[in-house]
Amino acid sequence: MSLLLLRRRLFDALVIALSLFATAFTLFWLAWILWTTISQGASALKPSLFTEMTPAPGAPGGLANALFGSVMVVAIGVILATPIGVLAAIYLAEYKRGTRVAGFIGFVNDILLSAPSIVIGLFIYELFVLPFGHFSGYAGGIALAMIMLPIVVRSSAVALELVPSETREAALALGLPRWKVTWSVIVRAARPGIITGLLLGVARISGETAPLLFTALNNQYWSANPATPLANIPVVIFQYAMSPYDDWHALAWAGAFLVMLFVLGLGLATRLIFRQGGGR
Amino acid sequence: MTDSPLSAPTARRRLARGSGGDRPFEAVVALAALTVLVVLTAAGVSMFLGGEPAFKAFGLKFFVSTDWDAVNKQFGALIPIYGTLVTAAISLLVGVPASFGIAFTLTETAPRWLRQPLMVAVELLASIPSIIYGMWGLFVFAPFMAAHVEPWLNDHFANTPLLSDLLTGPPIGIGMLTAGMILGVMIIPFISSVMWSVFTAVPAHLKESAVALGATRTEVMFKVILPYTRNAVVGAIFLGLGRALGETMAVTFVLGNAHDFAKSLLMPGNSIAAVIANEFTEADSDLYRSSLIALGFVLFIVTFLVLAAARLLLARLQRIEGAKV
């Protein structure tokens, strides 16, 4: 074997080995983070988490108000982002597909998709907290809606574009008006893809913390009124983890564990729906 | 009017236009699409207006001053801006080689049955909420850095020129190096999934030609795939950079919220996102609040430019090859 060939082969083996190492390195971090959250969270898990309020340091308590607040804030986000996102996707995929308008809005949507969430929080603070003079669950929900919106637009537009044009043509040939074709035929055919996008969006916003810090804020007590500040899991995790108290740390880990369980469970559900829906 | 029988041209026109419900429906969906534009524009404008008092009060000094003094109402953003750039740079040093390694393994060397599980694992890393990264960083990773990595750095780089200033310092775990490394892990899934998808979009005949000429797998990667996908690979890195610049929770926990300049990466620092997260609800004067919003505006503009560049670089390859990115 010539020296050159040997050198080339050695370099090849080196790069392949380093790549494998990079892969193992990444998997190692994943395992480390998952393991910490599961072991710390599981040991802090107890039934009182779901029945008692967030406590003062040293007192017993749970996360009931924060769990309920989180559900409310995320629900507001989903209720706002879903119709706007799906309708916007219909415009992009059905009415303006392939045009410059769709290209531009899609481009802006992609930027919004990875825009820093803390900036969204500041924006909503300026828009909905400052004028009203107080933090509120509504403001938190609106901030989350803005984070979810681009995810829904993107995945719904992709799902709509995957509907074969024969379906569209067959429905139009029956004499149906276009809005009816779109709404009752195309959207229905794209439903698994759209639902996948919604679940992804819910998974993303249910762990979001930064936009809630200055919008929904926090609340030590039970509140079912979104016009008041609402306790929510991410902000409680943040405040409790940053505190010096061990029992607060335990509650923060329990919260982190619940959020992770929820997010990973949604991920699994998405996978199942997508497979069942015959998506690619 | 609807009672009278339609004349032939009117009927044809109406048929072409569709039924009566079509126009309102199109208007509604167009309005929804417009919301996307409005949200981004309104966010930019409202941040600019909110930050204006600070820009007016401090002018360019806002960007070059290291003063951050709430009592005397002097606000300069150099420390957070510096911290944002430094942690983002560290994150790229960690994230880009790791992402490239994963993409290379996935496209070229991993056995077929292993690809799907590997991709799921990488996706999993992306779906973990950033607050969990932050909490894990504070309770697990920072102590690990303090106990093992930072003493080692102090021992080995104390006399290395250039690096000794950066890599030695008190081993407290909390600091810019720790934050940058966590960010690096966070951006791996974003960069590697895009790299992987553009690598697989390279036409097989190009790769086969190179292999037929006797190229090794590494040579195919560096001499065929990478030149072919260069723009998209840079785009993928920019996408990761955009994430790293704006990430808040993961770094807020481990940066230490310091307002003093430190040369050492082991020292606590700050970042734009972290200073906003830490101080915004405590800001007790209008100028203080405005300075924080001004920082948010700076972050908004910088990430906007980085992400726009990323999308433009990626769009070109997408058009040619239909790669899913």
XYZ file of C-alpha atoms in Angstrom:
605
model
C 0.000 0.000 0.000
C 1.402 3.368 -0.947
C 1.999 5.946 1.728
C -0.552 8.303 0.216
C -3.275 5.685 0.275
C -2.414 4.790 3.837
C -2.609 8.414 4.870
C -5.951 8.866 3.142
C -7.365 5.759 4.809
C -6.089 6.813 8.213
C -7.638 10.256 7.810
C -10.899 8.639 6.759
C -10.899 6.391 9.821
C -10.071 9.345 12.053
C -12.967 11.466 10.763
C -15.385 8.559 11.045
C -14.235 7.883 14.606
C -14.559 11.564 15.565
C -18.060 11.676 14.095
C -19.050 8.633 16.073
C -17.607 10.288 19.149
C -19.673 13.429 18.439
C -22.800 11.303 18.182
C -22.019 9.476 21.405
C -21.221 12.827 23.075
C -24.669 14.167 22.157
C -26.464 11.010 23.279
C -24.541 11.167 26.548
C -25.884 14.682 27.292
C -29.391 13.613 26.413
C -29.172 10.645 28.766
C -27.633 12.772 31.511
C -30.359 15.432 31.378
C -33.169 12.871 31.136
C -31.749 10.815 33.975
C -31.333 13.796 36.311
C -34.845 15.045 35.681
C -36.423 11.627 36.074
C -34.540 10.611 39.213
C -34.877 13.998 40.952
C -38.460 14.482 39.796
C -39.703 11.003 40.620
C -38.408 11.232 44.178
C -40.240 14.533 44.674
C -43.467 13.164 43.258
C -46.329 12.764 45.701
C -50.114 13.101 45.605
C -50.093 16.417 47.484
C -48.501 18.002 44.405
C -51.896 17.970 42.764
C -53.978 19.057 45.735
C -51.986 21.710 47.575
C -50.990 25.254 46.687
C -47.433 26.504 46.152
C -46.061 26.984 49.667
C -43.937 29.498 51.492
C -40.418 28.180 52.144
C -40.402 25.507 54.826
C -44.126 24.866 54.650
C -45.617 21.800 52.984
C -47.334 22.335 49.669
C -47.840 21.303 46.088
C -48.220 22.697 42.624
C -52.004 22.546 42.191
C -52.500 26.241 41.446
C -49.508 26.314 39.098
C -50.674 23.237 37.187
C -54.144 24.697 36.803
C -52.716 28.087 35.787
C -50.440 26.457 33.220
C -53.363 24.577 31.697
C -55.337 27.818 31.453
C -52.533 29.853 29.928
C -51.679 27.130 27.405
C -55.384 26.732 26.576
C -55.695 30.451 25.843
C -52.641 30.177 23.616
C -54.040 27.184 21.726
C -57.493 28.755 21.318
C -55.950 31.868 19.782
C -53.207 30.316 17.681
C -55.139 27.390 16.171
C -57.770 29.188 14.062
C -55.447 31.992 12.969
C -52.658 29.551 12.152
C -54.793 27.101 10.178
C -56.546 29.884 8.241
C -53.229 31.565 7.449
C -51.890 28.222 6.218
C -54.945 27.848 3.958
C -54.171 31.229 2.430
C -50.523 30.303 1.858
C -51.058 26.754 0.616
C -54.405 26.979 -1.196
C -54.769 30.526 -2.436
C -51.237 31.769 -2.973
C -49.139 28.644 -3.394
C -45.932 29.315 -5.268
C -46.450 33.088 -5.390
C -44.195 35.796 -4.013
C -46.756 36.734 -1.388
C -46.697 33.190 0.005
C -42.910 33.112 -0.196
C -42.592 36.348 1.737
C -45.120 35.469 4.436
C -43.551 32.011 4.750
C -40.147 33.662 5.163
C -41.409 35.997 7.890
C -43.147 33.048 9.541
C -39.888 31.094 9.605
C -38.143 33.991 11.310
C -40.923 34.242 13.869
C -40.523 30.492 14.401
C -37.043 30.907 15.849
C -37.372 34.428 17.233
C -36.222 34.712 20.875
C -39.209 34.061 23.098
C -38.125 36.653 25.656
C -38.608 39.327 23.011
C -42.197 38.122 22.508
C -42.669 38.448 26.268
C -41.430 42.050 26.267
C -43.651 42.868 23.300
C -46.771 41.527 25.007
C -45.779 43.358 28.180
C -45.739 46.622 26.226
C -49.008 45.770 24.524
C -51.158 44.149 27.215
C -49.601 44.596 30.632
C -48.456 48.207 30.660
C -51.754 49.684 29.391
C -53.828 47.675 31.875
C -51.463 48.265 34.727
C -51.244 44.657 35.913
C -49.985 41.231 34.902
C -52.600 38.761 33.719
C -53.207 35.232 32.526
C -54.625 36.646 29.291
C -51.352 38.402 28.529
C -49.476 35.153 29.182
C -51.831 33.219 26.905
C -51.449 35.784 24.121
C -47.660 35.605 24.408
C -47.796 31.814 24.132
C -50.171 32.098 21.158
C -47.560 34.154 19.323
C -44.996 31.450 19.899
C -47.367 28.723 18.770
C -48.708 30.588 15.720
C -45.707 30.117 13.389
C -45.504 26.407 14.275
C -49.165 25.893 13.344
C -48.827 27.928 10.130
C -45.766 26.016 9.000
C -46.963 22.486 9.698
C -50.513 23.104 8.441
C -49.225 24.631 5.203
C -46.997 21.599 4.640
C -49.914 19.242 5.382
C -52.218 21.108 2.975
C -49.622 21.070 0.227
C -49.328 17.297 0.521
C -53.005 16.803 -0.397
C -52.944 15.489 -3.994
C -54.315 17.952 -6.544
C -56.617 15.213 -7.925
C -58.648 15.473 -4.719
C -59.010 19.198 -5.250
C -59.936 18.791 -8.908
C -62.476 16.055 -8.194
C -64.230 18.215 -5.601
C -64.235 21.274 -7.861
C -65.590 19.168 -10.717
C -68.613 18.369 -8.559
C -69.409 22.055 -8.660
C -68.610 22.809 -5.057
C -67.616 26.382 -4.291
C -63.952 26.819 -3.567
C -64.323 27.642 0.122
C -66.297 24.453 0.596
C -63.733 22.400 -1.302
C -61.013 23.854 0.895
C -62.833 23.550 4.180
C -64.649 20.232 3.820
C -62.303 18.328 1.516
C -58.744 19.643 1.585
C -58.552 20.525 5.270
C -60.165 17.242 6.205
C -57.671 15.309 4.100
C -54.809 17.213 5.723
C -56.139 16.737 9.247
C -53.499 14.321 10.599
C -50.733 16.711 9.545
C -52.543 19.715 11.008
C -53.144 17.931 14.319
C -49.495 16.910 14.430
C -48.552 20.565 14.113
C -50.965 21.547 16.881
C -49.526 18.935 19.226
C -45.994 20.089 18.435
C -47.091 23.631 19.178
C -48.646 22.654 22.507
C -45.479 20.756 23.436
C -43.389 23.782 22.644
C -45.439 26.339 24.577
C -46.097 24.195 27.623
C -42.445 24.472 28.623
C -41.952 28.095 27.602
C -40.852 30.267 30.486
C -39.342 33.486 29.212
C -42.533 34.978 27.713
C -44.501 34.278 30.902
C -42.103 36.064 33.242
C -43.504 39.510 32.509
C -46.983 38.579 31.391
C -48.726 35.933 33.507
C -46.076 36.399 36.240
C -46.958 34.203 39.201
C -49.508 33.869 41.943
C -49.101 32.153 45.251
C -52.785 31.372 45.497
C -55.450 29.600 43.522
C -56.878 31.739 40.771
C -59.198 30.707 37.990
C -59.513 34.223 36.650
C -57.215 34.856 33.693
C -57.575 38.606 34.204
C -55.384 38.243 37.290
C -51.767 37.062 37.471
C -51.737 33.283 37.176
C -49.348 30.814 38.736
C -47.817 28.560 36.112
C -45.371 25.690 36.173
C -42.461 27.195 34.211
C -42.291 30.399 36.251
C -42.667 28.445 39.504
C -39.784 26.197 38.424
C -37.691 29.270 37.699
C -38.390 30.988 41.000
C -38.127 27.862 43.132
C -34.954 26.584 41.450
C -33.247 29.964 41.913
C -34.182 30.035 45.601
C -31.889 28.759 48.368
C -34.494 26.392 49.900
C -34.260 22.615 49.503
C -38.003 21.947 49.672
C -38.565 24.513 46.923
C -35.888 22.804 44.838
C -37.745 19.511 45.235
C -40.975 21.116 44.030
C -39.123 22.655 41.081
C -37.790 19.215 40.104
C -41.263 17.738 40.412
C -42.571 20.487 38.116
C -39.755 19.920 35.631
C -40.489 16.202 35.646
C -44.192 16.753 34.970
C -43.474 19.184 32.133
C -40.989 16.802 30.570
C -43.354 13.864 30.879
C -46.062 15.913 29.186
C -43.825 17.165 26.381
C -42.316 13.755 25.639
C -45.776 12.136 25.816
C -47.064 14.633 23.257
C -44.067 13.850 21.071
C -44.971 10.178 21.188
C -48.639 10.923 20.424
C -47.574 13.034 17.435
C -45.521 10.170 16.073
C -48.421 7.738 16.416
C -50.965 10.044 14.778
C -48.604 10.836 11.951
C -47.963 7.179 11.245
C -51.646 6.313 11.447
C -52.557 9.205 9.167
C -50.313 7.779 6.476
C -48.140 10.874 6.521
C -44.695 10.574 5.090
C -81.966 41.564 -7.889
C -81.337 37.924 -7.204
C -84.918 37.172 -8.199
C -84.494 38.205 -11.797
C -83.121 35.542 -14.098
C -79.413 36.016 -14.703
C -78.208 37.116 -18.072
C -75.718 34.701 -19.624
C -72.589 36.858 -19.071
C -73.478 37.521 -15.438
C -74.044 33.835 -14.794
C -70.725 32.991 -16.400
C -68.935 35.630 -14.402
C -70.487 34.451 -11.186
C -69.607 30.858 -11.966
C -66.012 31.822 -12.667
C -65.820 33.735 -9.427
C -67.334 30.877 -7.480
C -70.247 31.083 -5.137
C -71.032 33.942 -2.810
C -69.061 32.460 0.081
C -65.748 32.555 -1.715
C -64.829 36.196 -1.385
C -65.473 36.447 2.353
C -63.579 33.193 2.908
C -60.578 34.401 0.968
C -60.665 37.684 2.861
C -60.687 35.866 6.191
C -57.754 33.586 5.374
C -55.810 36.516 3.909
C -56.389 38.432 7.119
C -55.105 35.474 9.143
C -51.954 35.309 7.011
C -51.477 39.027 7.482
C -51.415 38.499 11.258
C -48.034 36.801 10.892
C -46.586 39.932 9.281
C -48.318 42.212 11.752
C -46.980 40.309 14.776
C -43.360 40.547 13.686
C -43.611 44.198 12.607
C -45.542 45.248 15.694
C -43.033 43.483 17.928
C -40.176 45.418 16.315
C -41.970 48.764 16.431
C -43.181 48.431 20.012
C -39.705 47.441 21.226
C -38.206 50.406 19.418
C -40.722 52.798 20.951
C -40.229 51.254 24.377
C -36.454 51.556 24.107
C -36.438 55.040 22.639
C -36.090 56.918 25.965
C -32.966 54.903 26.739
C -31.492 55.419 23.268
C -32.226 59.157 23.584
C -30.764 59.431 27.067
C -27.538 57.550 26.413
C -27.050 57.683 22.631
C -24.195 55.574 21.357
C -22.796 55.370 24.864
C -25.513 52.775 25.517
C -23.545 50.288 23.407
C -20.028 51.012 24.639
C -20.487 51.779 28.312
C -20.102 49.109 30.968
C -21.990 51.112 33.617
C -25.119 49.387 34.837
C -26.198 51.363 37.822
C -29.887 51.367 38.733
C -29.390 53.799 41.622
C -27.749 56.534 39.577
C -29.739 55.634 36.462
C -26.737 54.991 34.269
C -27.243 52.158 31.838
C -24.678 50.828 29.366
C -25.154 47.554 27.584
C -21.622 46.473 26.767
C -21.410 43.703 29.380
C -24.613 41.898 28.335
C -23.809 42.368 24.639
C -20.305 40.986 25.193
C -21.671 38.059 27.204
C -24.240 37.249 24.525
C -21.570 37.169 21.828
C -19.091 35.164 23.920
C -21.597 32.504 25.005
C -22.917 32.233 21.433
C -19.356 31.800 20.148
C -18.632 29.042 22.682
C -21.905 27.367 21.769
C -20.900 27.288 18.105
C -17.495 25.821 19.000
C -19.294 22.999 20.807
C -22.382 22.662 18.632
C -21.071 22.900 15.078
C -18.485 20.066 15.173
C -20.873 17.842 17.123
C -23.710 18.542 14.660
C -21.454 17.875 11.698
C -20.336 14.605 13.274
C -23.937 13.504 13.801
C -24.944 14.466 10.275
C -21.932 12.651 8.822
C -22.636 9.549 10.890
C -26.317 9.584 9.972
C -25.858 10.053 6.229
C -22.700 8.062 5.535
C -21.640 5.581 8.177
C -24.490 4.539 10.472
C -26.208 1.251 9.618
C -29.705 1.752 8.289
C -31.490 0.325 11.330
C -29.724 2.774 13.626
C -30.696 5.919 11.713
C -34.289 6.222 12.850
C -33.518 5.792 16.588
C -30.646 8.274 16.334
C -32.865 10.858 14.699
C -35.519 10.376 17.357
C -32.888 10.869 20.067
C -31.683 14.106 18.490
C -35.287 15.307 18.183
C -35.776 14.492 21.838
C -32.909 16.805 22.714
C -34.735 19.585 20.837
C -38.021 18.980 22.607
C -36.675 19.311 26.152
C -37.863 22.722 27.421
C -35.062 25.203 27.935
C -35.953 25.705 31.586
C -34.979 22.081 32.215
C -31.615 22.686 30.546
C -31.207 25.677 32.839
C -32.153 23.838 35.993
C -29.976 20.868 35.118
C -27.175 23.312 34.368
C -27.502 24.974 37.760
C -27.814 21.852 39.917
C -25.807 19.269 37.987
C -23.592 20.679 35.294
C -22.232 23.785 37.061
C -21.093 21.752 40.101
C -19.558 19.228 37.713
C -17.640 22.003 35.926
C -16.520 23.427 39.274
C -15.338 20.080 40.602
C -13.719 18.548 37.532
C -13.374 20.659 34.409
C -12.375 24.051 35.781
C -9.599 22.822 38.115
C -8.227 20.860 35.165
C -8.281 23.993 33.001
C -6.505 25.923 35.747
C -3.820 23.255 35.944
C -3.202 22.947 32.241
C -3.641 26.405 30.800
C -2.045 28.549 33.482
C 1.075 29.148 31.380
C -0.346 28.983 27.878
C -0.082 32.387 26.236
C -3.405 33.896 25.043
C -5.501 31.097 26.508
C -4.384 31.535 30.110
C -6.457 34.701 30.517
C -9.549 33.036 29.087
C -9.402 29.591 30.589
C -8.172 30.120 34.115
C -10.036 31.585 37.024
C -11.895 30.708 40.187
C -13.568 27.295 39.749
C -17.100 28.264 40.760
C -18.980 26.525 37.951
C -21.290 29.466 37.267
C -19.991 31.464 34.341
C -19.765 32.096 30.626
C -18.021 28.814 29.766
C -20.700 26.720 31.457
C -23.488 28.746 29.827
C -21.860 28.505 26.402
C -21.478 24.740 26.665
C -25.117 24.222 27.621
C -26.153 26.449 24.723
C -23.912 24.374 22.471
C -25.761 21.198 23.381
C -29.113 22.945 22.930
C -28.383 24.015 19.361
C -27.073 20.596 18.217
C -30.512 19.283 17.169
C -31.325 22.400 15.145
C -28.040 22.440 13.237
C -27.669 18.699 12.782
C -31.187 18.069 11.478
C -30.788 20.714 8.776
C -27.287 19.466 7.876
C -28.545 15.914 7.713
C -31.437 16.836 5.457
C -29.302 18.844 3.009
C -26.620 16.137 2.929
C -29.195 13.537 1.904
C -30.471 15.892 -0.803
C -27.137 15.745 -2.663
C -27.759 13.835 -5.922
C -26.545 10.267 -5.615
C -24.741 10.333 -8.959
C -22.332 12.990 -7.677
C -21.392 10.865 -4.684
C -21.222 7.704 -6.779
C -18.892 9.363 -9.266
C -16.519 10.298 -6.480
C -16.644 6.821 -4.992
C -16.007 5.328 -8.428
C -12.835 7.439 -8.655
C -11.666 5.817 -5.421
C -12.600 8.542 -2.933
C -12.955 7.556 0.716
C -16.171 8.413 2.572
C -14.438 11.357 4.208
C -13.239 12.625 0.846
C -16.747 12.337 -0.572
C -17.967 14.438 2.352
C -15.291 17.131 2.169
C -14.808 17.300 -1.604
C -18.288 16.634 -2.957
C -21.055 16.993 -0.378
C -19.750 20.000 1.548
C -18.874 22.139 -1.500
C -22.258 21.282 -2.996
C -24.203 22.191 0.141
C -21.965 25.002 1.432
C -24.639 27.701 1.518
C -27.135 25.516 3.305
C -24.547 24.376 5.843
C -23.720 27.999 6.655
C -27.465 28.604 6.841
C -27.836 25.777 9.333
C -25.067 27.250 11.489
C -26.722 30.680 11.373
C -29.988 29.057 12.452
C -28.187 27.637 15.484
C -26.530 30.990 16.123
C -29.921 32.710 16.083
C -31.134 30.268 18.720
C -28.040 30.677 20.854
C -28.182 34.481 20.810
C -31.783 34.632 21.974
C -31.915 31.705 24.392
C -32.966 32.879 27.811
C -33.759 30.332 30.479
C -30.860 27.958 29.887
C -28.296 30.729 30.390
C -30.057 32.798 33.043
C -29.562 30.009 35.581
C -25.833 29.577 35.047
C -24.493 32.983 33.974
C -24.513 34.602 37.396
C -26.002 37.984 36.423
C -22.738 39.884 36.903
C -22.315 43.442 35.680
C -18.534 43.606 35.860
C -16.304 42.891 32.941
C -14.300 39.677 33.314
C -11.673 38.438 30.897
C -11.898 34.883 32.174
C -14.586 32.644 30.749
C -14.845 30.954 34.134
C -16.139 34.170 35.683
C -19.843 35.016 35.921
C -21.141 37.211 33.145
C -24.425 38.279 31.654
C -26.318 38.170 28.398
C -29.015 40.364 26.896
C -31.723 37.768 27.394
C -30.551 36.909 30.919
C -30.410 40.503 32.134
C -33.943 41.092 30.848
C -35.212 37.909 32.515
C -33.519 38.733 35.801
C -34.245 42.414 36.147
C -37.302 43.378 34.154
C -39.902 42.761 36.839
C -37.713 44.566 39.364
C -37.032 47.609 37.207
C -38.232 50.485 39.369
C -37.754 53.469 37.081
C -38.969 54.211 33.571
C -35.426 54.684 32.317
C -34.372 51.327 33.792
C -37.289 49.576 32.116
C -36.679 51.420 28.869
C -33.012 50.381 28.920
C -34.029 46.738 29.241
C -36.514 47.073 26.386
C -33.798 48.775 24.342
C -31.642 45.709 24.951
C -34.554 43.579 23.784
C -34.743 45.685 20.620
C -31.035 45.126 19.961
C -31.508 41.383 20.431
C -34.552 41.441 18.159
C -32.668 43.179 15.332
C -29.563 40.992 15.626
C -31.471 37.703 15.695
C -33.723 38.943 12.887
C -30.698 39.576 10.665
C -29.044 36.276 11.560
C -32.227 34.260 10.999
C -33.060 36.087 7.768
C -29.569 35.304 6.455
C -30.020 31.678 7.507
C -33.333 31.372 5.680
C -31.967 32.987 2.515
C -28.967 30.664 2.475
C -31.219 27.649 3.007
C -33.866 28.739 0.490
C -31.434 28.521 -2.400
C -30.686 24.838 -1.916
C -34.307 24.153 -1.107
C -35.348 25.533 -4.472
C -32.833 23.480 -6.402
C -33.203 20.184 -4.644
C -36.487 20.267 -2.809
C -34.652 19.415 0.397
C -36.891 19.463 3.428
C -35.351 21.972 5.787
